CSV table of C-alpha atoms and ligand atoms in Angstrom, one decimal:
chain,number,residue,atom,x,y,z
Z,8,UNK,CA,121.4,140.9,67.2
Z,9,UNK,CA,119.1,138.5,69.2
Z,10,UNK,CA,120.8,137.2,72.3
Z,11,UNK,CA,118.1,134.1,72.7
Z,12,UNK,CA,118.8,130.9,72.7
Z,13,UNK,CA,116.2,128.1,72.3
Z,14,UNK,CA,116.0,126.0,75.8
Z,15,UNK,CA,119.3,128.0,76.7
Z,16,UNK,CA,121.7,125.2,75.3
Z,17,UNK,CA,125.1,125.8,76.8
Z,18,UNK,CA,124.1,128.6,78.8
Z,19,UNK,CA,125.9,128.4,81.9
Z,20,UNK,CA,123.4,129.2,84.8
Z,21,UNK,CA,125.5,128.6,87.5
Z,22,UNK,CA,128.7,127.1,89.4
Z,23,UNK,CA,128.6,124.2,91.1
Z,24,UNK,CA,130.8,121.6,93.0
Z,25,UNK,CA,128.5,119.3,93.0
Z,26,UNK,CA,128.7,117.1,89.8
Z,27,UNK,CA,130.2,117.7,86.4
Z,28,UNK,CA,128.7,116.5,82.6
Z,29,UNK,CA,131.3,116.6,80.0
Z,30,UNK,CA,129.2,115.9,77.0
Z,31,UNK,CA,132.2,115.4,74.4
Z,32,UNK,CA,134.0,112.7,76.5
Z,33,UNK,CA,131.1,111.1,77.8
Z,34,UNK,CA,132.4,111.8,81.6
Z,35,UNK,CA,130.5,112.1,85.2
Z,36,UNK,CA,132.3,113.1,87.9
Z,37,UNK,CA,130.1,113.5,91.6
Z,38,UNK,CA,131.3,115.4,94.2
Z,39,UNK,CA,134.7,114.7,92.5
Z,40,UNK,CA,134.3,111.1,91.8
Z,41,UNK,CA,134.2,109.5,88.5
Z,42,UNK,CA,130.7,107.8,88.1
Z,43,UNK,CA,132.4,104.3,87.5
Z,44,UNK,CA,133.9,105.0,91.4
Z,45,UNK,CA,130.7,105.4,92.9
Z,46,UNK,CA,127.9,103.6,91.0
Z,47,UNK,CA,129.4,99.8,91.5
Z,48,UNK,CA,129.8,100.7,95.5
Z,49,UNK,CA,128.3,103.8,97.0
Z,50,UNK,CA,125.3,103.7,98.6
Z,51,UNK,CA,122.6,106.7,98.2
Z,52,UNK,CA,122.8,107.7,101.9
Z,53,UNK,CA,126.9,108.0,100.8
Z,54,UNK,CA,126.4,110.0,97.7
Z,55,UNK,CA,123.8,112.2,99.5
Z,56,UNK,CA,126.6,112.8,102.4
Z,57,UNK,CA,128.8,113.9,99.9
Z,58,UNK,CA,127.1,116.0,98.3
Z,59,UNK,CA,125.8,118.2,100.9
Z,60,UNK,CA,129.2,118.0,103.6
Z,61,UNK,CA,131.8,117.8,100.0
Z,62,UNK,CA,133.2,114.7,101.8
Z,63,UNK,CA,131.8,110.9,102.2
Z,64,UNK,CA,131.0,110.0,105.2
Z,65,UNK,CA,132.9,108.1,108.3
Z,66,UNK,CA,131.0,104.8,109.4
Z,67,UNK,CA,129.5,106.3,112.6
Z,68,UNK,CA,128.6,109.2,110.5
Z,69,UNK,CA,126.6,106.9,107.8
Z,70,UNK,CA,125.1,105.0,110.8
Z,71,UNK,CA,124.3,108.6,112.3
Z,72,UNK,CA,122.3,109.5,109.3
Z,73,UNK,CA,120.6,106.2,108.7
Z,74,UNK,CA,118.9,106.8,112.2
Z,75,UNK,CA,118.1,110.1,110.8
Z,76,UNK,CA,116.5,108.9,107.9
Z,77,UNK,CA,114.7,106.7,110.0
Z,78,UNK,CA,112.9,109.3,112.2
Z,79,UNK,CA,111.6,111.1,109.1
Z,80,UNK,CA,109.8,107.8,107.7
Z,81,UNK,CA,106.2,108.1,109.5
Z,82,UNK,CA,103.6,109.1,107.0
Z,83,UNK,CA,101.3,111.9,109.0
Z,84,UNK,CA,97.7,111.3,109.1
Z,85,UNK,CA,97.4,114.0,106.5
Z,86,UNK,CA,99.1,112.6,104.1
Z,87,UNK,CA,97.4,109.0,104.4
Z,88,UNK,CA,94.4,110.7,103.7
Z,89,UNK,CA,95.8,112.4,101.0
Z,90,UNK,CA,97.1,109.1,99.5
Z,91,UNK,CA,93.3,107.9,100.0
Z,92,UNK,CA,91.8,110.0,97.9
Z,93,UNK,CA,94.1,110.4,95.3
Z,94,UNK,CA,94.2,106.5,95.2
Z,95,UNK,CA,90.3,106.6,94.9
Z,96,UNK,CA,90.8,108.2,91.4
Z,97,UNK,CA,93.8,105.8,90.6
Z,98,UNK,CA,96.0,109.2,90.4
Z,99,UNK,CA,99.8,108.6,89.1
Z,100,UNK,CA,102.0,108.0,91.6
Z,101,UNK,CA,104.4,110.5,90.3
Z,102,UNK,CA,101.8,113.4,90.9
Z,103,UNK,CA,101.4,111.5,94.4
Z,104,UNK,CA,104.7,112.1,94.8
Z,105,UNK,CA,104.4,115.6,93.5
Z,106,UNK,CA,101.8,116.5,96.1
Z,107,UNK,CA,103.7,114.3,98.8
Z,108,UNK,CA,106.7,116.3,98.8
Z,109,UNK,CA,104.6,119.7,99.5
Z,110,UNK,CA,102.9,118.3,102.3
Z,111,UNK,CA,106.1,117.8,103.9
Z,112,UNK,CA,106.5,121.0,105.6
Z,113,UNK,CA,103.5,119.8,107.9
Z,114,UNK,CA,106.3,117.8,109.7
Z,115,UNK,CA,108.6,121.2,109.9
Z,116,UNK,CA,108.2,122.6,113.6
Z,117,UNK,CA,110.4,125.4,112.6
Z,118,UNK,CA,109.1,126.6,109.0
Z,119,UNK,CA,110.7,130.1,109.9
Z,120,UNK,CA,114.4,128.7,110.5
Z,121,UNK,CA,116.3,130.0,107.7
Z,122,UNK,CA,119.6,128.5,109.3
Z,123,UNK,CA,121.9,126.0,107.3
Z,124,UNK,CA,121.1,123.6,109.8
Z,125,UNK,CA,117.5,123.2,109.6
Z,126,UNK,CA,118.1,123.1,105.4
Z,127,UNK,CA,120.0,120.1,106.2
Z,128,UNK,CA,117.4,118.7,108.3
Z,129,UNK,CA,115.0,119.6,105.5
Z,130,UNK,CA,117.1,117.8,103.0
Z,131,UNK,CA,117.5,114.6,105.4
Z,132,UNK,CA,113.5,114.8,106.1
Z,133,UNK,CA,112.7,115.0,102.1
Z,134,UNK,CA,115.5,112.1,101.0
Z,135,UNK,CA,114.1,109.9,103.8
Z,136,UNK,CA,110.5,110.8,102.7
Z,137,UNK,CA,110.4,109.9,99.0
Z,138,UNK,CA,110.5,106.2,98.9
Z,139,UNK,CA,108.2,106.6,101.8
Z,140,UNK,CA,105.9,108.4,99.6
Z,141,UNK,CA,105.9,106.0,96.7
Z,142,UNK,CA,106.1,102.6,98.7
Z,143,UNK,CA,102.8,104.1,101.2
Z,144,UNK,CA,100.7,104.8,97.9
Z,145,UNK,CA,101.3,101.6,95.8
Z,146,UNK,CA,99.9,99.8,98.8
Z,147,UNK,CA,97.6,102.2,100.1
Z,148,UNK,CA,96.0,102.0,95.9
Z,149,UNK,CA,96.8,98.2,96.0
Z,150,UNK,CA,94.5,98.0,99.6
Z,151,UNK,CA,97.3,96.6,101.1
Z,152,UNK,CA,98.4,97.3,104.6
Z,153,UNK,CA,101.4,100.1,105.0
Z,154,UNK,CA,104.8,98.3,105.8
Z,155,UNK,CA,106.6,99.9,108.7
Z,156,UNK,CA,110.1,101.4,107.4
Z,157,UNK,CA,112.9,100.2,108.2
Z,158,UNK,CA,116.0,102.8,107.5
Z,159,UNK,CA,118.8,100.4,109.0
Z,160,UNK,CA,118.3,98.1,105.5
Z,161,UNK,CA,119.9,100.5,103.4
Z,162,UNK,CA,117.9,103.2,101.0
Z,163,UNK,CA,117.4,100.8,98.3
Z,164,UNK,CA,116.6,98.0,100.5
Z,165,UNK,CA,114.4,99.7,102.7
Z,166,UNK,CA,112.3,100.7,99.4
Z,167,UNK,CA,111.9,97.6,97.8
Z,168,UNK,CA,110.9,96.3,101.4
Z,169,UNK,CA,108.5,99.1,101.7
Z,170,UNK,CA,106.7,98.5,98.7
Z,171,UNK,CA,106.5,94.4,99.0
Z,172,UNK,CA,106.4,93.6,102.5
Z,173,UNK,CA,109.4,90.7,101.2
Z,174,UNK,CA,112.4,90.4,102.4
Z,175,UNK,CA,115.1,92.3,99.8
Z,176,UNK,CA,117.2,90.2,97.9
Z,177,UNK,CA,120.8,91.7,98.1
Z,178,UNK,CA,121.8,91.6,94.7
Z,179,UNK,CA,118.8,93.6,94.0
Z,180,UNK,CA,119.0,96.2,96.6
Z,181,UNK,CA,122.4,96.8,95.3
Z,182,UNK,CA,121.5,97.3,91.3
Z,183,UNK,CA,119.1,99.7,93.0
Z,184,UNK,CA,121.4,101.4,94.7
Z,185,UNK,CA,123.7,101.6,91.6
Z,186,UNK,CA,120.9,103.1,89.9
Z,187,UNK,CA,119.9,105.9,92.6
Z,188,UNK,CA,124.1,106.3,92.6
Z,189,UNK,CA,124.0,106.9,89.3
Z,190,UNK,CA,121.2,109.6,88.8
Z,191,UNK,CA,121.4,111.2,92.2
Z,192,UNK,CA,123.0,114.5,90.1
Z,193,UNK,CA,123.6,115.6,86.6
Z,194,UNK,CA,124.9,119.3,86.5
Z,195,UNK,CA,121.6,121.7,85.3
Z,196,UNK,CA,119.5,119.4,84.5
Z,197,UNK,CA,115.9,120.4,83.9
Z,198,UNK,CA,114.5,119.4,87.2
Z,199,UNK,CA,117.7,120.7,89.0
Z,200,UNK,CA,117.3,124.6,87.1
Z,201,UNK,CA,114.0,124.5,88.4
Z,202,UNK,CA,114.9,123.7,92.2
Z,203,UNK,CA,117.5,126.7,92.0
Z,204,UNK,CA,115.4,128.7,90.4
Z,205,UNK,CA,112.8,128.4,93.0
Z,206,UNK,CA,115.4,128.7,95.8
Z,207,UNK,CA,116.3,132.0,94.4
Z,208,UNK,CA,113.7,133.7,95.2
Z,209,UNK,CA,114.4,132.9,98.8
Z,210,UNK,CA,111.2,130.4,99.0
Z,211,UNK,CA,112.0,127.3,100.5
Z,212,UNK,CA,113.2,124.2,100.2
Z,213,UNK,CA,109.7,122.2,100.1
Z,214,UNK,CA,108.6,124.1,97.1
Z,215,UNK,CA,112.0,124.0,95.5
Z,216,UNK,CA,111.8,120.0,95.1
Z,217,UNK,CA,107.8,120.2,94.3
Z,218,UNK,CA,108.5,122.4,91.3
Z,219,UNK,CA,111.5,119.4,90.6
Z,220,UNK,CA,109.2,117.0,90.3
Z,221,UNK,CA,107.2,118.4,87.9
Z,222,UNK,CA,109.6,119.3,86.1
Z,223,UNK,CA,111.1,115.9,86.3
Z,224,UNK,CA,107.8,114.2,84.9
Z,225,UNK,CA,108.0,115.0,81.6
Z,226,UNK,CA,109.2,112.3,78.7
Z,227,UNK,CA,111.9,115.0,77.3
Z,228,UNK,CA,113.4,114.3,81.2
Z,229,UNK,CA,112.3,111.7,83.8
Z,230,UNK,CA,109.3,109.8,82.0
Z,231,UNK,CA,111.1,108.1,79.1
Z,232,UNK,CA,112.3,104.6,80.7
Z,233,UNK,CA,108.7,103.3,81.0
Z,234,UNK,CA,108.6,104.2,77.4
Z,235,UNK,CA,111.4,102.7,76.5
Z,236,UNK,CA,110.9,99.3,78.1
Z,237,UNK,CA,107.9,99.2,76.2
Z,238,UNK,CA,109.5,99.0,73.3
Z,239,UNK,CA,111.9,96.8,73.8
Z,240,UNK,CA,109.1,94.8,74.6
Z,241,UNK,CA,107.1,95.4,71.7
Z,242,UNK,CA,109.4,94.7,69.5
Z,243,UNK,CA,110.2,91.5,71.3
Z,244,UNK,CA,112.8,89.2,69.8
Z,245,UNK,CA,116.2,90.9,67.8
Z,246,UNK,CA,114.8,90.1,64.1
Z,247,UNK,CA,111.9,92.3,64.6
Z,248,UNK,CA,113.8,95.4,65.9
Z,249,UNK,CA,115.2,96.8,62.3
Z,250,UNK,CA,111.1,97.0,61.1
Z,251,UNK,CA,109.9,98.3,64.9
Z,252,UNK,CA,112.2,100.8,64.9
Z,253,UNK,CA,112.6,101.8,61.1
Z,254,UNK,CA,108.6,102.3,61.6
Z,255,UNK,CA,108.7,104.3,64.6
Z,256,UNK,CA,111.2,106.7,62.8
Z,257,UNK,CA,109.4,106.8,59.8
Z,258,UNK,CA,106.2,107.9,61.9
Z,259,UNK,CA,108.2,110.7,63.0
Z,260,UNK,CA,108.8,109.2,66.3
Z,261,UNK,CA,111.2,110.1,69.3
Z,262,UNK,CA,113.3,107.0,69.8
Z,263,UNK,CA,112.7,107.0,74.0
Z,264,UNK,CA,116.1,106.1,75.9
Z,265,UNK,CA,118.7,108.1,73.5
Z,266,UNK,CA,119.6,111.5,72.6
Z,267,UNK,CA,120.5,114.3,75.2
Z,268,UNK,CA,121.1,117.6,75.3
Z,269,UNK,CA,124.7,117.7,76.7
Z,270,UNK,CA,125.8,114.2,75.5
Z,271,UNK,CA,126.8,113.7,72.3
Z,272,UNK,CA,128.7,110.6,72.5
Z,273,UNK,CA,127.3,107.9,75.0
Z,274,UNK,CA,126.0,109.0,78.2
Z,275,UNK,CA,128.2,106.9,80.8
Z,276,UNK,CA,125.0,107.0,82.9
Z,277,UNK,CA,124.1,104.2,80.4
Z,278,UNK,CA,127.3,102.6,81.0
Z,279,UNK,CA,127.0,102.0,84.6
Z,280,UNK,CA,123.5,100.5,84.3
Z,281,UNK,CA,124.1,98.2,81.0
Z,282,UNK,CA,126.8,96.7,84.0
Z,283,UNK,CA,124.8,96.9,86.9
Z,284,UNK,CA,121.8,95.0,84.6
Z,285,UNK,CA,124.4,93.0,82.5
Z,286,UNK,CA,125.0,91.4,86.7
Z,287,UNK,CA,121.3,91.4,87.8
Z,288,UNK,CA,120.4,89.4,84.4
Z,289,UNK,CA,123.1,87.3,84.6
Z,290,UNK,CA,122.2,86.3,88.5
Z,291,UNK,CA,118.8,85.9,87.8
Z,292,UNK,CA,119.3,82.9,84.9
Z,293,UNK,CA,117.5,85.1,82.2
Z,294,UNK,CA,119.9,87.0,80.0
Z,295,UNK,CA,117.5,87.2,77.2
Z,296,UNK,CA,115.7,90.3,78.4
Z,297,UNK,CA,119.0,91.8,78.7
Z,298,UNK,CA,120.7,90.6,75.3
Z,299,UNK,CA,117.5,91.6,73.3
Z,300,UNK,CA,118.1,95.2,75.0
Z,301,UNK,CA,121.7,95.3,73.7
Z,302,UNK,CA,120.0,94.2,70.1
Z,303,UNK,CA,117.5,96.7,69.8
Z,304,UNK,CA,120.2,99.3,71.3
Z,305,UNK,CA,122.8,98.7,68.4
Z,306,UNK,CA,120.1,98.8,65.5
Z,307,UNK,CA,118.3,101.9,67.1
Z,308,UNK,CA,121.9,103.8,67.2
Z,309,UNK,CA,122.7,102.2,63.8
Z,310,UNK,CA,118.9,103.8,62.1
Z,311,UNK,CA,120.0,107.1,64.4
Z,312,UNK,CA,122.6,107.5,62.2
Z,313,UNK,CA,120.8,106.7,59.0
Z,314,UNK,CA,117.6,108.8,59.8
Z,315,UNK,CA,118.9,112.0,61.8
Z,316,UNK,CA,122.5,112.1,60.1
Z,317,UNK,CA,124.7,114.1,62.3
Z,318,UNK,CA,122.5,114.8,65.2
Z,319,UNK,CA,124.9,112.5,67.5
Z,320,UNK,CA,122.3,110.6,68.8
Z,321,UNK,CA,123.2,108.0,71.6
Z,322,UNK,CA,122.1,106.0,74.3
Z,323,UNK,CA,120.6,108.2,77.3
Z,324,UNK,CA,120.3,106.9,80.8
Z,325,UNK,CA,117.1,105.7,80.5
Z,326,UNK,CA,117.3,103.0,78.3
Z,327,UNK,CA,119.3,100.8,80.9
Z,328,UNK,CA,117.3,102.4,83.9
Z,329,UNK,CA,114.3,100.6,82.2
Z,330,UNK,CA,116.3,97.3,82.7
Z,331,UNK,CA,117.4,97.5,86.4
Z,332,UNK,CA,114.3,99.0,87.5
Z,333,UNK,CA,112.7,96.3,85.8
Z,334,UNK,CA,115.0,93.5,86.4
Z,335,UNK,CA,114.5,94.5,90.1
Z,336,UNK,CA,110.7,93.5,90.2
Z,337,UNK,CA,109.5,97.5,89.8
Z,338,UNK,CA,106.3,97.9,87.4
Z,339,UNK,CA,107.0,100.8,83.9
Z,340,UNK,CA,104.7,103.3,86.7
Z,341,UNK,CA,107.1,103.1,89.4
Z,342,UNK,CA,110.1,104.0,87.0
Z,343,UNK,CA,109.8,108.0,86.9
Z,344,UNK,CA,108.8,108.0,90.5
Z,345,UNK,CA,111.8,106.1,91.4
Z,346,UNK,CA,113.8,108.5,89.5
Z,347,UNK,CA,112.7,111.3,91.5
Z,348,UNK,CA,113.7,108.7,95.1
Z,349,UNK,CA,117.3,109.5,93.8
Z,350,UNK,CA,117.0,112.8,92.2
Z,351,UNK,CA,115.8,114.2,95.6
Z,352,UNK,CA,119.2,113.9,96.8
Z,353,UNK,CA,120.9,115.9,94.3
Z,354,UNK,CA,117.7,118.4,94.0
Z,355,UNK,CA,118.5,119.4,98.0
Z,356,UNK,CA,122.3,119.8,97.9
Z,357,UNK,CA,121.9,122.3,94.9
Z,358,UNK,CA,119.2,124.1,96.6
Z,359,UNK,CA,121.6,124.5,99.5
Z,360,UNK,CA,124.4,125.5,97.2
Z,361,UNK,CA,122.1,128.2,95.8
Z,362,UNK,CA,121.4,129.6,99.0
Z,363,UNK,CA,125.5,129.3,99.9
Z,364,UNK,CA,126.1,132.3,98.1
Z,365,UNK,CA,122.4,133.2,96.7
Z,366,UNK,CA,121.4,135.3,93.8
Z,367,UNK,CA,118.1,136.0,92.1
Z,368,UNK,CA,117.8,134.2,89.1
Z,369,UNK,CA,116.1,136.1,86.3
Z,370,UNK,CA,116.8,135.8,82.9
Z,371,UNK,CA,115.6,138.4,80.0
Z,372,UNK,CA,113.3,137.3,77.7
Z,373,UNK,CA,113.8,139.0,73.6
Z,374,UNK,CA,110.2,140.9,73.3
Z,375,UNK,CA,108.5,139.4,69.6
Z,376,UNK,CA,105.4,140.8,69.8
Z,377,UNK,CA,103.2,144.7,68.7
Z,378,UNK,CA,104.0,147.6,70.0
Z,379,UNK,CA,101.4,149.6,68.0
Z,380,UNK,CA,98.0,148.9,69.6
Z,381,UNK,CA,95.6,151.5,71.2
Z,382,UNK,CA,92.9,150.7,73.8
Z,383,UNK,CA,89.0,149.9,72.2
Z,384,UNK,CA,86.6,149.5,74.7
Z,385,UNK,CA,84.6,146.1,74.8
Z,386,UNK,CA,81.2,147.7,73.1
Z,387,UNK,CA,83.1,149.1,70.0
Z,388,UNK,CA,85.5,146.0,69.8
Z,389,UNK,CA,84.1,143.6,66.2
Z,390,UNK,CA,86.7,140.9,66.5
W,155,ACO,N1,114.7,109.8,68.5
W,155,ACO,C1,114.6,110.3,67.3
W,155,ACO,N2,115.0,111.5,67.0
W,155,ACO,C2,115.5,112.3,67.9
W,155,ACO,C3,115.6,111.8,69.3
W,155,ACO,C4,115.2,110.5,69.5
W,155,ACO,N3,115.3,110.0,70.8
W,155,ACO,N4,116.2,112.8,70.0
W,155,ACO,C5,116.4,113.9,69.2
W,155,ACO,N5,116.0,113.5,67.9
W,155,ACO,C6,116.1,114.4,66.7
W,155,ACO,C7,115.0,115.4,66.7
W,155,ACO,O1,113.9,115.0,66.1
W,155,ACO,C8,115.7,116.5,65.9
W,155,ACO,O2,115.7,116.2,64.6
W,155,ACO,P1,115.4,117.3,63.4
W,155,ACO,O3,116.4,118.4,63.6
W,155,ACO,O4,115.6,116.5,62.2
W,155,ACO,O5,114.0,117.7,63.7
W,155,ACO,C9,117.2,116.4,66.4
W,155,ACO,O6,117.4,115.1,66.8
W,155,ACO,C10,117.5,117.3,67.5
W,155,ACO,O7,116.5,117.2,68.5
W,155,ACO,P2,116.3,118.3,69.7
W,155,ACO,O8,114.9,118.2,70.2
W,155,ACO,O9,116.8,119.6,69.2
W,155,ACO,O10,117.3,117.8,70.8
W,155,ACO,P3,117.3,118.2,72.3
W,155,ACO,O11,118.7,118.4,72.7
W,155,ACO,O12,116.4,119.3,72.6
W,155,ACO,O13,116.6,116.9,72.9
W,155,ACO,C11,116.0,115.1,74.3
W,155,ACO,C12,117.1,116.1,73.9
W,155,ACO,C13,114.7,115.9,74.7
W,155,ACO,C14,116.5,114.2,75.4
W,155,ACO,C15,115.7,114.3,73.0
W,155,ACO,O14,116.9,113.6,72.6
W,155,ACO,C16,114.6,113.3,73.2
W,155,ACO,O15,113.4,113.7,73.1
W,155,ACO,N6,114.9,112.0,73.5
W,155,ACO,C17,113.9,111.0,73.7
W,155,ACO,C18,113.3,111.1,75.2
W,155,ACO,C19,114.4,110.7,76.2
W,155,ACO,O16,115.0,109.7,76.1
W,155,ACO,N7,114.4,111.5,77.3
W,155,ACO,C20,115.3,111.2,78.5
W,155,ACO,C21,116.5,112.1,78.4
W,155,ACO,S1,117.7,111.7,79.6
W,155,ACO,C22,117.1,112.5,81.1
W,155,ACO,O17,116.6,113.5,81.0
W,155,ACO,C23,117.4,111.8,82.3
């Protein structure tokens, strides 16, 4: 009897303390914390904490690693250069970020120090890095001038500064920070599998969160929201959302922002950012953005339903990440990239939970193919 199983669905592939997806209740817990705990008031740099010491941090300690964060923040030369001439062929900024994150290890006087210590420090340098990454090449691409980082503001608040030069309005560095709460982990995700994975072979850290952002850039993970706010967008006001999204299905098409793998009632990923954009909407005098979203939400569930009957289809994390990204000034490219800012967290704590108590990971594979075939050298081979 064949032991495969397509995209190993509910294979478990490891143990982990680090966040738990219960797909038939709809629950998130991080590092022992509901998700409705932590996305309303934690900040990344908290979450991060807490995920790699199992414990949030004291004030001094938060302070402690915000200077941290802050002396990883200066783009080498390299790297500018880098940014230069991928912006000369108007490359993505996710595969800037891609190619940013290996380049790190330029920075890493000690590449040889295996010790839990300098994995921390690697984790600190590649969390503190990422929005670095992103802000530097929007502006490096846009020929404007880099803006000097400024850790102290907050993670959220120090991106959105990076990336406009403004100062940060602080209902929108906290809907931000809300959001990177909210996706910093999510049990073994794709992205995540292919950070331990990489780890397991006892390479290191930098490669570990490279191969995550690939992995992370496709639409069946990270690069749906952009999708989905189009949409929403296209479809424009509620009376056109039954024929947009009847079409769509009838075309065949993957409804972008619902169904998951693990979830088969409502990811509460989407509940903590309908909130957190139900507030920034609300704030900013325009609730029709956010109200058509909640119309095109119920009648894309409701034609779910009707067209894949039984499949449990639901509202995914990324239909509401669309709305704060958006709602906090970020253009559809910045979305996946942003993704990865918070992901990077989560991405280093498992790779130094891997390495805690490390082994290979190497599945089988169920052999398909001829066993049957005899060698024909190249002059007597017709087809
Ligand atoms: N719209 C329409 N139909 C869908 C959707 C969707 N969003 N998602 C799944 N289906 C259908 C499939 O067509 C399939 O129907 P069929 O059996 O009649 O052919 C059935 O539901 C099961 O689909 P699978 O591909 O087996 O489901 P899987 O668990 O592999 O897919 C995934 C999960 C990739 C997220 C899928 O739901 C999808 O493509 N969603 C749209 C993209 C998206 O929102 N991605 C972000 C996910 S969240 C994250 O990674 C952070």
């Amino acid at each position: 009897m064949s032991g495969y199983i397509p995209g190993l669905e509910g294979v478990v592939a490891a143990q982990t303390r680090l966040s738990h997806v219960d797909g038939e209740a709809g629950e998130l817990f991080i590092g022992g914390y509901p998700l409705m705990e932590l996305a309303p008031n934690a900040t990344f740099e908290e979450v991060a904490y807490l995920l790699w010491h199992d414990r949030l941090p004291t004030a001094a300690e938060l302070a402690a690693l915000r200077a941290r964060f802050g002396s990883h923040q200066e783009l080498p030369g390299a790297v500018v250069d880098l940014m230069t001439a991928a912006a000369a062929r108007n490359t993505p900024v996710i595969d800037v970020v891609r190619m940013g994150a290996a380049t790190l290890s330029l920075q890493d006087a000690e590449p040889l120090d295996e010790s839990l210590e300098r994995q921390m420090w690697r984790s600190e340098a590649l969390c503190a890095a990422f929005p670095v990454l992103v802000a530097a090449y929007c502006r490096i691409r846009a020929g404007e001038p880099l803006v000097t980082p400024d850790a102290a503001l907050g993670h959220a608040a120090n991106y959105l500064h990076m990336l406009t030069g403004q100062d940060v309005d602080p209902d929108f560095a906290r809907a931000l920070e809300t959001y990177f709460v909210t996706v910093l982990d999510h049990g073994m995700n794709a992205s995540t599998f292919t950070a331990r994975v990489i780890m397991s072979t006892n390479s290191d850290i930098y490669s570990a969160v490279t191969g995550a952002v690939g992995a992370l850039k496709g639409p069946a993970h990270g690069g749906a929201p952009g999708p989905a706010l189009d949409m929403v967008f296209e479809i424009g006001s509620p009376e056109n959302a039954e024929a947009n999204i009847r079409g769509r299905l009838e075309r065949g098409e993957r409804l972008m922002g619902f169904g998951h793998r693990v979830y088969k009632v409502r990811d509460p990923r989407a509940d903590a950012l309908a909130l957190a954009s139900e507030r920034l909407y609300a704030r900013a005098g325009d609730r029709s953005l956010y109200e058509l979203a909640r119309s095109v939400e119920t009648t894309a569930l409701r034609l779910l339903a009707e067209y894949k009957p039984g499949r449990r289809l639901q509202t995914n994390v990324e239909f509401y990440t669309a709305l704060v990204l958006h709602g906090v000034g970020l253009p559809t490219e910045l979305f996946t990239p942003t993704f990865a800012v918070g992901r990077v967290g989560g991405w280093t704590a498992h790779c130094i939970e891997q390495l805690r108590n490390n082994r290979l990971i190497r599945p089988a594979s169920e052999y398909v193919g001829r066993v049957d075939r005899a060698w024909v050298p190249v002059e007597d081979r017709t087809d």
